[in-house]
């Protein structure tokens, strides 16, 4: 279940992990319960089912604390921070990411520590502090290269690109974003390819390369529809709608924006 969830195959992961949680509870296996709940929460979040994930993780978190499982506690707190972030509660997300980073560093989990630092950077960005955000991303990129953590490096490069884009320099953003996408493609996780690809399309459109931008998005949209990645579908459709607006195709943009709104609270 954890393997499927890590690989972005959340639908395959979910039934296995639900059974693992049930069995762990039935046998009072607190350690295995925390591990299964952590991965199930991750799987639910991948499917944009934040309310379900939050209920599960808030139930499991005190158990992880009670048995002293700092690593699982750290990952659960990071998932809950992502719920706060996705709900727009950035002031709550920031200390949650900071605590997760501390716990995961203490547990010796470098990947998790850098993932939490990435979340902290994104939160700084949403709170309007682009310089603190960039400092977080540069630290992640440096440490990720030092420890050979390709997933973390891709996150950092994507976020550095997005940071440049927010500063008004799409050409500078493009280099970071393409490097991030190359890493994602080499790792083979489609779910994680969508965000850098979407950002690349936005940068290309800002540079007037509309056809290249549209081609970048269309193929990924089909895959995300097949896999049920609702948040990612919404992100791609929003980018396609923006592209239509820039090209003056307002009727097509309206259709796409309505599709995004149609997802409602599921995205």
Short mmCIF file of C-alpha atoms in Angstrom, two decimals:
data_model
loop_
_atom_site.label_atom_id
_atom_site.label_comp_id
_atom_site.label_asym_id
_atom_site.label_seq_id
_atom_site.Cartn_x
_atom_site.Cartn_y
_atom_site.Cartn_z
CA UNK A 1 0.00 0.00 0.00
CA UNK A 2 2.76 2.41 0.88
CA UNK A 3 4.58 1.57 -2.34
CA UNK A 4 1.49 2.32 -4.44
CA UNK A 5 0.85 5.55 -2.54
CA UNK A 6 4.47 6.67 -2.96
CA UNK A 7 4.30 5.87 -6.69
CA UNK A 8 1.24 8.10 -7.13
CA UNK A 9 -1.11 5.13 -7.51
CA UNK A 10 -3.48 6.25 -4.79
CA UNK A 11 -6.50 4.26 -5.95
CA UNK A 12 -4.52 1.01 -5.82
CA UNK A 13 -3.08 1.95 -2.45
CA UNK A 14 -6.32 2.80 -0.67
CA UNK A 15 -7.97 -0.64 -0.23
CA UNK A 16 -4.69 -2.22 0.88
CA UNK A 17 -4.05 0.49 3.43
CA UNK A 18 -7.60 0.46 4.77
CA UNK A 19 -7.25 -3.27 5.38
CA UNK A 20 -3.86 -2.70 7.03
CA UNK A 21 -5.38 -0.07 9.35
CA UNK A 22 -8.25 -2.43 10.22
CA UNK A 23 -5.93 -5.34 10.99
CA UNK A 24 -3.55 -3.19 13.04
CA UNK A 25 -6.45 -1.88 15.12
CA UNK A 26 -7.87 -5.39 15.60
CA UNK A 27 -4.53 -6.66 16.90
CA UNK A 28 -3.64 -3.51 18.89
CA UNK A 29 -0.49 -3.05 16.80
CA UNK A 30 0.12 0.64 17.46
CA UNK A 31 3.34 0.93 15.44
CA UNK A 32 1.87 -0.73 12.36
CA UNK A 33 -1.35 1.25 12.80
CA UNK A 34 0.58 4.53 12.68
CA UNK A 35 2.50 3.46 9.58
CA UNK A 36 -0.63 2.33 7.77
CA UNK A 37 -2.58 5.44 8.80
CA UNK A 38 0.27 7.68 7.66
CA UNK A 39 0.26 6.11 4.18
CA UNK A 40 -3.53 6.01 3.98
CA UNK A 41 -3.64 9.71 4.83
CA UNK A 42 -1.13 10.34 2.04
CA UNK A 43 -3.24 8.30 -0.38
CA UNK A 44 -6.43 10.20 0.51
CA UNK A 45 -4.68 13.56 0.16
CA UNK A 46 -3.41 12.54 -3.28
CA UNK A 47 -7.05 11.99 -4.25
CA UNK A 48 -7.99 15.42 -2.82
CA UNK A 49 -10.08 13.83 -0.06
CA UNK A 50 -8.76 16.18 2.59
CA UNK A 51 -11.62 15.90 5.08
CA UNK A 52 -11.27 12.10 5.28
CA UNK A 53 -7.49 12.37 5.56
CA UNK A 54 -7.71 14.93 8.34
CA UNK A 55 -10.09 12.80 10.44
CA UNK A 56 -7.83 9.76 10.06
CA UNK A 57 -4.59 11.63 10.81
CA UNK A 58 -5.96 13.48 13.85
CA UNK A 59 -7.02 10.11 15.27
CA UNK A 60 -3.63 8.51 14.58
CA UNK A 61 -1.40 11.44 15.63
CA UNK A 62 -1.85 11.06 19.45
CA UNK A 63 -0.99 7.36 19.11
CA UNK A 64 2.26 8.17 17.30
CA UNK A 65 3.08 10.71 20.02
CA UNK A 66 2.25 8.20 22.79
CA UNK A 67 4.52 5.46 21.42
CA UNK A 68 7.32 7.92 20.63
CA UNK A 69 7.27 7.33 16.86
CA UNK A 70 8.80 10.68 15.91
CA UNK A 71 9.13 9.82 12.24
CA UNK A 72 5.46 8.90 11.73
CA UNK A 73 4.44 11.85 13.90
CA UNK A 74 6.49 14.13 11.65
CA UNK A 75 4.92 12.83 8.46
CA UNK A 76 1.41 13.07 9.93
CA UNK A 77 2.01 16.64 11.03
CA UNK A 78 3.31 17.46 7.57
CA UNK A 79 0.18 15.98 5.96
CA UNK A 80 -1.99 18.02 8.33
CA UNK A 81 0.06 21.11 7.43
CA UNK A 82 -0.75 20.43 3.79
CA UNK A 83 -4.46 20.31 4.69
CA UNK A 84 -4.12 23.74 6.32
CA UNK A 85 -2.21 25.00 3.29
CA UNK A 86 -4.76 23.67 0.78
CA UNK A 87 -7.54 25.29 2.83
CA UNK A 88 -5.80 28.67 2.67
CA UNK A 89 -4.94 28.72 6.39
CA UNK A 90 -1.31 29.69 5.83
CA UNK A 91 -0.70 31.11 9.31
CA UNK A 92 -1.63 27.68 10.72
CA UNK A 93 0.35 25.80 8.06
CA UNK A 94 3.63 27.57 8.82
CA UNK A 95 4.20 26.33 12.42
CA UNK A 96 2.89 22.88 11.42
CA UNK A 97 5.54 22.59 8.70
CA UNK A 98 8.21 23.89 11.10
CA UNK A 99 7.30 21.25 13.70
CA UNK A 100 7.25 18.50 11.06
CA UNK A 101 10.69 19.55 9.86
CA UNK A 102 12.07 19.45 13.41
CA UNK A 103 10.61 15.99 14.08
CA UNK A 104 11.80 14.48 10.82
CA UNK A 105 15.30 15.91 11.20
CA UNK A 106 15.39 14.46 14.72
CA UNK A 107 14.27 11.09 13.35
CA UNK A 108 17.03 11.19 10.73
CA UNK A 109 14.64 11.19 7.77
CA UNK A 110 16.32 13.56 5.32
CA UNK A 111 13.66 13.21 2.64
CA UNK A 112 10.88 14.13 5.05
CA UNK A 113 12.86 17.01 6.55
CA UNK A 114 13.39 18.54 3.10
CA UNK A 115 9.77 17.93 2.12
CA UNK A 116 8.66 19.87 5.19
CA UNK A 117 11.13 22.66 4.38
CA UNK A 118 9.64 22.81 0.88
CA UNK A 119 6.16 23.17 2.36
CA UNK A 120 7.46 25.92 4.63
CA UNK A 121 8.87 27.75 1.61
CA UNK A 122 5.57 27.51 -0.25
CA UNK A 123 3.80 28.87 2.83
CA UNK A 124 6.18 31.85 3.04
CA UNK A 125 5.39 32.48 -0.63
CA UNK A 126 1.64 32.48 -0.02
CA UNK A 127 2.19 34.91 2.86
CA UNK A 128 3.99 37.25 0.46
CA UNK A 129 7.60 36.71 1.55
CA UNK A 130 9.29 35.69 -1.71
CA UNK A 131 12.82 36.08 -0.35
CA UNK A 132 12.30 33.71 2.61
CA UNK A 133 10.59 31.28 0.25
CA UNK A 134 13.52 31.32 -2.17
CA UNK A 135 15.97 30.80 0.70
CA UNK A 136 14.04 27.65 1.70
CA UNK A 137 14.06 26.31 -1.86
CA UNK A 138 17.78 26.99 -2.33
CA UNK A 139 18.54 25.17 0.92
CA UNK A 140 16.42 22.20 -0.20
CA UNK A 141 18.13 22.08 -3.60
CA UNK A 142 21.61 22.20 -2.03
CA UNK A 143 20.91 19.51 0.57
CA UNK A 144 19.04 17.32 -1.91
CA UNK A 145 21.99 17.28 -4.32
CA UNK A 146 24.36 16.57 -1.43
CA UNK A 147 22.32 13.57 -0.27
CA UNK A 148 21.17 12.34 -3.70
CA UNK A 149 17.47 12.97 -3.00
CA UNK A 150 16.09 13.49 -6.50
CA UNK A 151 12.46 13.95 -5.47
CA UNK A 152 13.39 16.79 -3.14
CA UNK A 153 15.66 18.36 -5.75
CA UNK A 154 12.82 18.34 -8.30
CA UNK A 155 10.51 20.02 -5.77
CA UNK A 156 13.11 22.70 -5.08
CA UNK A 157 13.74 23.40 -8.77
CA UNK A 158 10.02 23.60 -9.51
CA UNK A 159 9.49 26.02 -6.65
CA UNK A 160 12.51 28.13 -7.61
CA UNK A 161 11.01 28.39 -11.09
CA UNK A 162 7.63 29.39 -9.71
CA UNK A 163 9.36 31.95 -7.49
CA UNK A 164 11.07 33.53 -10.53
CA UNK A 165 7.74 33.52 -12.33
CA UNK A 166 6.15 35.44 -9.45
CA UNK A 167 9.00 37.95 -9.70
CA UNK A 168 8.06 38.55 -13.35
CA UNK A 169 10.86 36.63 -15.12
CA UNK A 170 9.37 33.68 -17.07
CA UNK A 171 12.60 33.11 -19.03
CA UNK A 172 14.58 32.60 -15.81
CA UNK A 173 11.76 30.38 -14.49
CA UNK A 174 11.85 28.11 -17.54
CA UNK A 175 15.35 26.78 -16.86
CA UNK A 176 14.50 25.70 -13.31
CA UNK A 177 11.15 24.21 -14.37
CA UNK A 178 12.55 22.15 -17.23
CA UNK A 179 15.23 20.75 -14.95
CA UNK A 180 12.52 19.79 -12.45
CA UNK A 181 10.44 18.08 -15.14
CA UNK A 182 13.45 16.11 -16.41
CA UNK A 183 13.96 14.69 -12.93
CA UNK A 184 10.26 13.89 -12.58
CA UNK A 185 10.22 12.11 -15.94
CA UNK A 186 13.27 10.05 -14.97
CA UNK A 187 11.52 9.00 -11.74
CA UNK A 188 8.36 7.99 -13.65
CA UNK A 189 5.76 9.43 -11.25
CA UNK A 190 3.07 11.05 -13.42
CA UNK A 191 1.32 12.66 -10.44
CA UNK A 192 4.45 14.64 -9.61
CA UNK A 193 5.09 15.62 -13.24
CA UNK A 194 1.94 17.72 -13.50
CA UNK A 195 2.95 20.75 -11.44
CA UNK A 196 6.27 21.48 -13.19
CA UNK A 197 4.64 20.82 -16.57
CA UNK A 198 1.83 23.25 -15.74
CA UNK A 199 4.33 25.86 -14.63
CA UNK A 200 6.34 25.34 -17.84
CA UNK A 201 3.17 25.93 -19.87
CA UNK A 202 2.51 29.16 -17.99
CA UNK A 203 6.06 30.36 -18.59
CA UNK A 204 5.85 29.45 -22.29
CA UNK A 205 2.58 31.31 -22.67
CA UNK A 206 4.12 34.41 -21.05
CA UNK A 207 6.86 34.17 -23.68
CA UNK A 208 4.24 33.96 -26.46
CA UNK A 209 4.80 30.26 -27.24
CA UNK A 210 1.14 29.28 -27.00
CA UNK A 211 1.16 26.08 -29.10
CA UNK A 212 4.06 24.63 -27.10
CA UNK A 213 2.26 25.51 -23.87
CA UNK A 214 -0.98 23.81 -24.95
CA UNK A 215 0.80 20.64 -26.10
CA UNK A 216 2.57 20.46 -22.74
CA UNK A 217 -0.77 20.35 -20.91
CA UNK A 218 -3.06 18.26 -23.12
CA UNK A 219 -1.26 14.92 -22.77
CA UNK A 220 -1.02 15.18 -18.99
CA UNK A 221 -4.71 16.02 -18.66
CA UNK A 222 -5.72 12.67 -20.16
CA UNK A 223 -3.48 10.76 -17.73
CA UNK A 224 -4.79 12.69 -14.73
CA UNK A 225 -8.37 11.97 -15.76
CA UNK A 226 -7.56 8.25 -15.98
CA UNK A 227 -5.88 8.23 -12.56
CA UNK A 228 -8.46 10.39 -10.79
CA UNK A 229 -6.06 13.17 -9.79
CA UNK A 230 -8.74 15.81 -9.23
CA UNK A 231 -6.48 18.61 -7.96
CA UNK A 232 -4.10 18.09 -10.85
CA UNK A 233 -6.96 18.09 -13.39
CA UNK A 234 -8.19 21.38 -11.96
CA UNK A 235 -4.70 22.85 -12.16
CA UNK A 236 -4.27 21.83 -15.80
CA UNK A 237 -7.72 23.04 -16.85
CA UNK A 238 -7.11 26.35 -15.10
CA UNK A 239 -3.82 26.73 -16.98
CA UNK A 240 -5.52 25.86 -20.29
CA UNK A 241 -8.24 28.42 -19.58
CA UNK A 242 -5.63 31.10 -18.88
CA UNK A 243 -3.95 30.17 -22.13
CA UNK A 244 -7.25 30.60 -24.00
CA UNK A 245 -7.72 34.02 -22.40
CA UNK A 246 -4.27 35.14 -23.52
CA UNK A 247 -5.06 34.02 -27.06
CA UNK A 248 -8.40 35.83 -27.03
CA UNK A 249 -10.48 32.62 -27.08
CA UNK A 250 -12.86 33.75 -24.36
CA UNK A 251 -15.71 31.31 -25.04
CA UNK A 252 -13.34 28.32 -24.78
CA UNK A 253 -11.87 29.76 -21.58
CA UNK A 254 -15.33 30.11 -20.05
CA UNK A 255 -16.08 26.43 -20.71
CA UNK A 256 -12.81 25.39 -19.06
CA UNK A 257 -13.29 27.63 -16.03
CA UNK A 258 -16.78 26.18 -15.55
CA UNK A 259 -15.26 22.69 -15.57
CA UNK A 260 -12.83 23.76 -12.83
CA UNK A 261 -15.64 25.26 -10.73
CA UNK A 262 -17.60 22.05 -11.29
CA UNK A 263 -15.10 20.11 -9.21
CA UNK A 264 -16.35 22.02 -6.16
CA UNK A 265 -14.85 21.03 -2.84
CA UNK A 266 -13.22 17.93 -4.35
CA UNK A 267 -10.43 20.18 -5.67
#
